[in-house]
mmCIF file of C-alpha atoms in Angstrom:
data_model
loop_
_atom_site.group_PDB
_atom_site.id
_atom_site.type_symbol
_atom_site.label_atom_id
_atom_site.label_comp_id
_atom_site.label_asym_id
_atom_site.label_seq_id
_atom_site.Cartn_x
_atom_site.Cartn_y
_atom_site.Cartn_z
ATOM 1 C CA MET A 1 20.303 -20.705 -11.620
ATOM 2 C CA LYS A 2 19.253 -23.161 -8.898
ATOM 3 C CA ILE A 3 16.295 -22.471 -6.608
ATOM 4 C CA THR A 4 18.370 -22.485 -3.438
ATOM 5 C CA ALA A 5 20.826 -19.930 -4.798
ATOM 6 C CA THR A 6 18.071 -17.758 -6.293
ATOM 7 C CA SER A 7 16.068 -17.628 -3.063
ATOM 8 C CA TYR A 8 18.835 -15.664 -1.328
ATOM 9 C CA LEU A 9 18.884 -12.880 -3.896
ATOM 10 C CA THR A 10 17.444 -9.437 -3.200
ATOM 11 C CA ASP A 11 14.169 -8.432 -4.828
ATOM 12 C CA GLU A 12 16.013 -6.293 -7.317
ATOM 13 C CA GLU A 13 18.375 -9.131 -8.225
ATOM 14 C CA LEU A 14 15.398 -11.459 -8.651
ATOM 15 C CA ILE A 15 13.761 -8.984 -11.054
ATOM 16 C CA ASN A 16 16.963 -8.943 -13.116
ATOM 17 C CA GLU A 17 17.075 -12.746 -13.103
ATOM 18 C CA TYR A 18 13.429 -12.888 -14.220
ATOM 19 C CA LEU A 19 14.044 -10.362 -16.995
ATOM 20 C CA ASN A 20 16.924 -12.591 -18.095
ATOM 21 C CA GLY A 21 14.548 -15.560 -18.424
ATOM 22 C CA ASP A 22 14.654 -17.169 -14.964
ATOM 23 C CA ASN A 23 11.016 -17.975 -14.118
ATOM 24 C CA VAL A 24 12.037 -19.424 -10.747
ATOM 25 C CA ALA A 25 12.932 -15.884 -9.689
ATOM 26 C CA LEU A 26 9.370 -14.788 -10.456
ATOM 27 C CA GLY A 27 7.984 -17.582 -8.282
ATOM 28 C CA ILE A 28 10.188 -16.510 -5.392
ATOM 29 C CA LEU A 29 9.029 -12.900 -5.694
ATOM 30 C CA TYR A 30 5.428 -14.089 -5.838
ATOM 31 C CA ASN A 31 5.892 -16.129 -2.667
ATOM 32 C CA ARG A 32 7.600 -13.217 -0.901
ATOM 33 C CA TYR A 33 4.864 -10.711 -1.646
ATOM 34 C CA TYR A 34 1.551 -12.490 -2.214
ATOM 35 C CA LYS A 35 0.429 -12.403 1.438
ATOM 36 C CA LYS A 36 1.479 -8.769 1.863
ATOM 37 C CA VAL A 37 -0.357 -7.702 -1.281
ATOM 38 C CA PHE A 38 -3.403 -9.775 -0.295
ATOM 39 C CA HIS A 39 -3.568 -8.176 3.173
ATOM 40 C CA LYS A 40 -3.163 -4.712 1.681
ATOM 41 C CA CYS A 41 -6.055 -5.438 -0.685
ATOM 42 C CA LEU A 42 -8.091 -6.843 2.186
ATOM 43 C CA SER A 43 -7.665 -3.565 4.084
ATOM 44 C CA PHE A 44 -9.386 -1.849 1.145
ATOM 45 C CA THR A 45 -12.038 -4.391 0.212
ATOM 46 C CA LYS A 46 -12.911 -5.841 3.632
ATOM 47 C CA ASN A 47 -13.769 -8.991 1.670
ATOM 48 C CA SER A 48 -11.350 -11.883 1.214
ATOM 49 C CA ASP A 49 -12.761 -12.966 -2.170
ATOM 50 C CA ASP A 50 -12.332 -9.488 -3.630
ATOM 51 C CA ALA A 51 -8.905 -9.161 -1.982
ATOM 52 C CA PHE A 52 -7.852 -12.462 -3.581
ATOM 53 C CA ASP A 53 -8.979 -11.254 -7.021
ATOM 54 C CA PHE A 54 -7.284 -7.880 -6.542
ATOM 55 C CA ALA A 55 -4.026 -9.490 -5.384
ATOM 56 C CA GLN A 56 -3.939 -11.839 -8.379
ATOM 57 C CA ASP A 57 -4.612 -8.969 -10.807
ATOM 58 C CA ILE A 58 -1.980 -6.769 -9.161
ATOM 59 C CA LEU A 59 0.759 -9.380 -9.198
ATOM 60 C CA ILE A 60 0.040 -10.312 -12.810
ATOM 61 C CA LYS A 61 0.069 -6.625 -13.759
ATOM 62 C CA ALA A 62 3.265 -5.918 -11.803
ATOM 63 C CA PHE A 63 5.155 -8.911 -13.145
ATOM 64 C CA SER A 64 4.046 -8.253 -16.713
ATOM 65 C CA LYS A 65 5.385 -4.706 -16.347
ATOM 66 C CA SER A 66 8.500 -5.654 -14.372
ATOM 67 C CA ASN A 67 10.679 -4.202 -17.117
ATOM 68 C CA SER A 68 9.332 -0.769 -16.081
ATOM 69 C CA PHE A 69 10.852 -1.213 -12.605
ATOM 70 C CA LYS A 70 13.876 1.086 -12.714
ATOM 71 C CA GLY A 71 15.282 0.431 -9.250
ATOM 72 C CA ILE A 72 14.886 4.051 -8.140
ATOM 73 C CA SER A 73 12.964 2.836 -5.087
ATOM 74 C CA LYS A 74 12.843 -0.593 -3.492
ATOM 75 C CA PHE A 75 10.899 -3.269 -5.350
ATOM 76 C CA SER A 76 8.510 -3.533 -2.393
ATOM 77 C CA THR A 77 7.775 0.202 -2.566
ATOM 78 C CA TRP A 78 7.138 -0.027 -6.304
ATOM 79 C CA LEU A 79 4.859 -3.050 -5.847
ATOM 80 C CA PHE A 80 2.912 -1.491 -2.965
ATOM 81 C CA SER A 81 2.418 1.704 -4.966
ATOM 82 C CA ILE A 82 0.896 -0.401 -7.738
ATOM 83 C CA THR A 83 -1.210 -2.211 -5.126
ATOM 84 C CA HIS A 84 -2.415 1.002 -3.537
ATOM 85 C CA ASN A 85 -3.264 2.659 -6.848
ATOM 86 C CA TYR A 86 -5.028 -0.440 -8.169
ATOM 87 C CA CYS A 87 -7.161 -0.777 -5.033
ATOM 88 C CA ILE A 88 -8.090 2.913 -5.058
ATOM 89 C CA THR A 89 -9.062 2.706 -8.724
ATOM 90 C CA GLN A 90 -11.160 -0.432 -8.256
ATOM 91 C CA ILE A 91 -12.896 0.887 -5.141
ATOM 92 C CA SER A 92 -13.567 4.205 -6.889
ATOM 93 C CA LYS A 93 -15.065 2.382 -9.891
ATOM 94 C CA SER A 94 -17.203 0.293 -7.574
ATOM 95 C CA ASN A 95 -18.366 3.336 -5.615
ATOM 96 C CA LYS A 96 -19.037 5.266 -8.813
ATOM 97 C CA THR A 97 -21.170 2.457 -10.230
ATOM 98 C CA HIS A 98 -23.036 2.118 -6.952
ATOM 99 C CA PHE A 99 -23.492 5.879 -6.725
ATOM 100 C CA GLU A 100 -24.826 6.099 -10.285
ATOM 101 C CA ASP A 101 -27.282 3.283 -9.671
ATOM 102 C CA ILE A 102 -28.711 4.979 -6.597
ATOM 103 C CA HIS A 103 -28.530 8.626 -7.664
ATOM 104 C CA PHE A 104 -29.027 8.766 -11.389
ATOM 105 C CA HIS A 105 -30.320 12.343 -11.332
ATOM 106 C CA ASN A 106 -27.942 14.657 -9.480
ATOM 107 C CA ASN A 107 -28.401 18.392 -9.341
ATOM 108 C CA LEU A 108 -25.552 20.851 -10.035
ATOM 109 C CA LYS A 109 -24.845 21.430 -6.344
ATOM 110 C CA ASP A 110 -24.296 17.706 -5.697
ATOM 111 C CA ASP A 111 -21.923 17.478 -8.694
ATOM 112 C CA TYR A 112 -19.905 20.415 -7.354
ATOM 113 C CA ILE A 113 -19.626 18.813 -3.910
ATOM 114 C CA ASP A 114 -18.599 15.491 -5.464
ATOM 115 C CA ASN A 115 -15.831 17.201 -7.451
ATOM 116 C CA ILE A 116 -14.476 18.808 -4.276
ATOM 117 C CA ASP A 117 -14.592 15.442 -2.488
ATOM 118 C CA LEU A 118 -12.825 13.782 -5.421
ATOM 119 C CA GLU A 119 -10.034 16.374 -5.379
ATOM 120 C CA GLU A 120 -9.618 15.991 -1.626
ATOM 121 C CA ARG A 121 -9.522 12.220 -1.997
ATOM 122 C CA LYS A 122 -6.917 12.458 -4.784
ATOM 123 C CA ASN A 123 -4.772 14.784 -2.651
ATOM 124 C CA ARG A 124 -5.057 12.411 0.278
ATOM 125 C CA GLU A 125 -4.182 9.452 -1.982
ATOM 126 C CA ASN A 126 -1.071 11.272 -3.252
ATOM 127 C CA ILE A 127 0.002 11.973 0.319
ATOM 128 C CA GLU A 128 -0.636 8.324 1.229
ATOM 129 C CA VAL A 129 1.540 7.129 -1.661
ATOM 130 C CA GLN A 130 4.353 9.426 -0.479
ATOM 131 C CA LEU A 131 3.943 8.182 3.082
ATOM 132 C CA PHE A 132 4.020 4.634 1.761
ATOM 133 C CA HIS A 133 7.503 5.322 0.390
ATOM 134 C CA TYR A 134 8.603 6.823 3.716
ATOM 135 C CA LEU A 135 7.215 3.889 5.708
ATOM 136 C CA ASP A 136 9.479 1.589 3.730
ATOM 137 C CA GLU A 137 12.435 3.255 5.465
ATOM 138 C CA LEU A 138 11.169 2.251 8.938
ATOM 139 C CA SER A 139 11.793 -0.936 10.852
ATOM 140 C CA ASP A 140 9.197 -3.672 10.369
ATOM 141 C CA THR A 141 7.829 -3.081 13.894
ATOM 142 C CA ASP A 142 7.431 0.670 13.423
ATOM 143 C CA LYS A 143 5.859 0.154 10.030
ATOM 144 C CA ALA A 144 3.462 -2.490 11.362
ATOM 145 C CA ILE A 145 2.284 -0.429 14.323
ATOM 146 C CA LEU A 146 1.596 2.622 12.129
ATOM 147 C CA GLU A 147 -0.237 0.618 9.491
ATOM 148 C CA LEU A 148 -2.345 -1.198 12.067
ATOM 149 C CA LYS A 149 -3.255 2.031 13.849
ATOM 150 C CA TYR A 150 -3.873 4.328 10.909
ATOM 151 C CA ARG A 151 -4.729 2.060 7.988
ATOM 152 C CA GLN A 152 -6.604 -0.713 9.732
ATOM 153 C CA ASN A 153 -8.005 1.451 12.550
ATOM 154 C CA TYR A 154 -6.731 -0.670 15.419
ATOM 155 C CA SER A 155 -7.459 0.834 18.812
ATOM 156 C CA ILE A 156 -4.753 1.251 21.464
ATOM 157 C CA LYS A 157 -6.284 -1.728 23.243
ATOM 158 C CA ASP A 158 -6.102 -3.843 20.059
ATOM 159 C CA LEU A 159 -2.450 -2.866 19.648
ATOM 160 C CA GLN A 160 -1.746 -3.744 23.279
ATOM 161 C CA GLU A 161 -3.066 -7.251 22.685
ATOM 162 C CA LYS A 162 -1.252 -7.641 19.374
ATOM 163 C CA PHE A 163 2.151 -6.509 20.667
ATOM 164 C CA ASN A 164 1.668 -7.589 24.298
ATOM 165 C CA LEU A 165 2.608 -4.118 25.595
ATOM 166 C CA SER A 166 1.059 -1.581 27.958
ATOM 167 C CA ALA A 167 -1.036 1.324 26.659
ATOM 168 C CA SER A 168 1.723 3.813 27.483
ATOM 169 C CA ALA A 169 4.312 1.681 25.632
ATOM 170 C CA ILE A 170 2.049 1.525 22.555
ATOM 171 C CA LYS A 171 1.486 5.301 22.644
ATOM 172 C CA MET A 172 5.234 5.880 22.968
ATOM 173 C CA ARG A 173 5.999 3.569 20.026
ATOM 174 C CA LEU A 174 3.357 5.295 17.909
ATOM 175 C CA MET A 175 4.799 8.692 18.775
ATOM 176 C CA ARG A 176 8.363 7.607 17.976
ATOM 177 C CA ALA A 177 7.323 5.955 14.714
ATOM 178 C CA ARG A 178 5.461 9.131 13.649
ATOM 179 C CA GLN A 179 8.545 11.189 14.543
ATOM 180 C CA LYS A 180 10.715 8.924 12.393
ATOM 181 C CA VAL A 181 8.351 9.339 9.437
ATOM 182 C CA GLU A 182 8.370 13.101 9.964
ATOM 183 C CA PHE A 183 12.170 13.100 10.052
ATOM 184 C CA ILE A 184 12.371 11.028 6.850
ATOM 185 C CA TYR A 185 9.813 13.335 5.211
ATOM 186 C CA ASN A 186 11.711 16.482 6.212
ATOM 187 C CA THR A 187 15.011 14.977 5.045
ATOM 188 C CA TYR A 188 13.491 14.050 1.697
ATOM 189 C CA GLU A 189 11.837 17.461 1.246
ATOM 190 C CA ARG A 190 15.144 19.247 1.850
ATOM 191 C CA LYS A 191 16.729 17.207 -0.980
ATOM 192 C CA ILE A 192 14.023 18.351 -3.426
#
């Protein structure tokens, strides 16, 4: 298949083309998602070198396991779930190593508290993965404003500058975007 024709295919069609031996399709997917994956990694690592390494590892891992993509969700949702889980795992490993270096001798009480924190973090991560799927149903603007506010900790003032809107307009958009996510969540939960 020619590059020009392949570039207009959906993500899911590109995966099928790649699985059928078309390496151009893989390059197109890489180009579509590298920056998004990199920025997602950067939100975790706060370091561009680490984010670059993470993004490369994630894309290699995702593409090598592309035959496990079943098409139940969008390709982007599947890829960002892999990205999220990979980043959490790497950050946890890094924190664990750092923690062990500093606090080699923990008492029983500290271990108990750490286990509670780990469970809370895992629960929060599971909720975040679910929300990640729900965010994929939103418009790009709604998704961007929520991610900037709640994942990258942008202030209302930062959002005003980014979107060139008043504070009240930003607050209204945030409220409406949260309502949309809540509606999608409630709709999904009723189906289960």
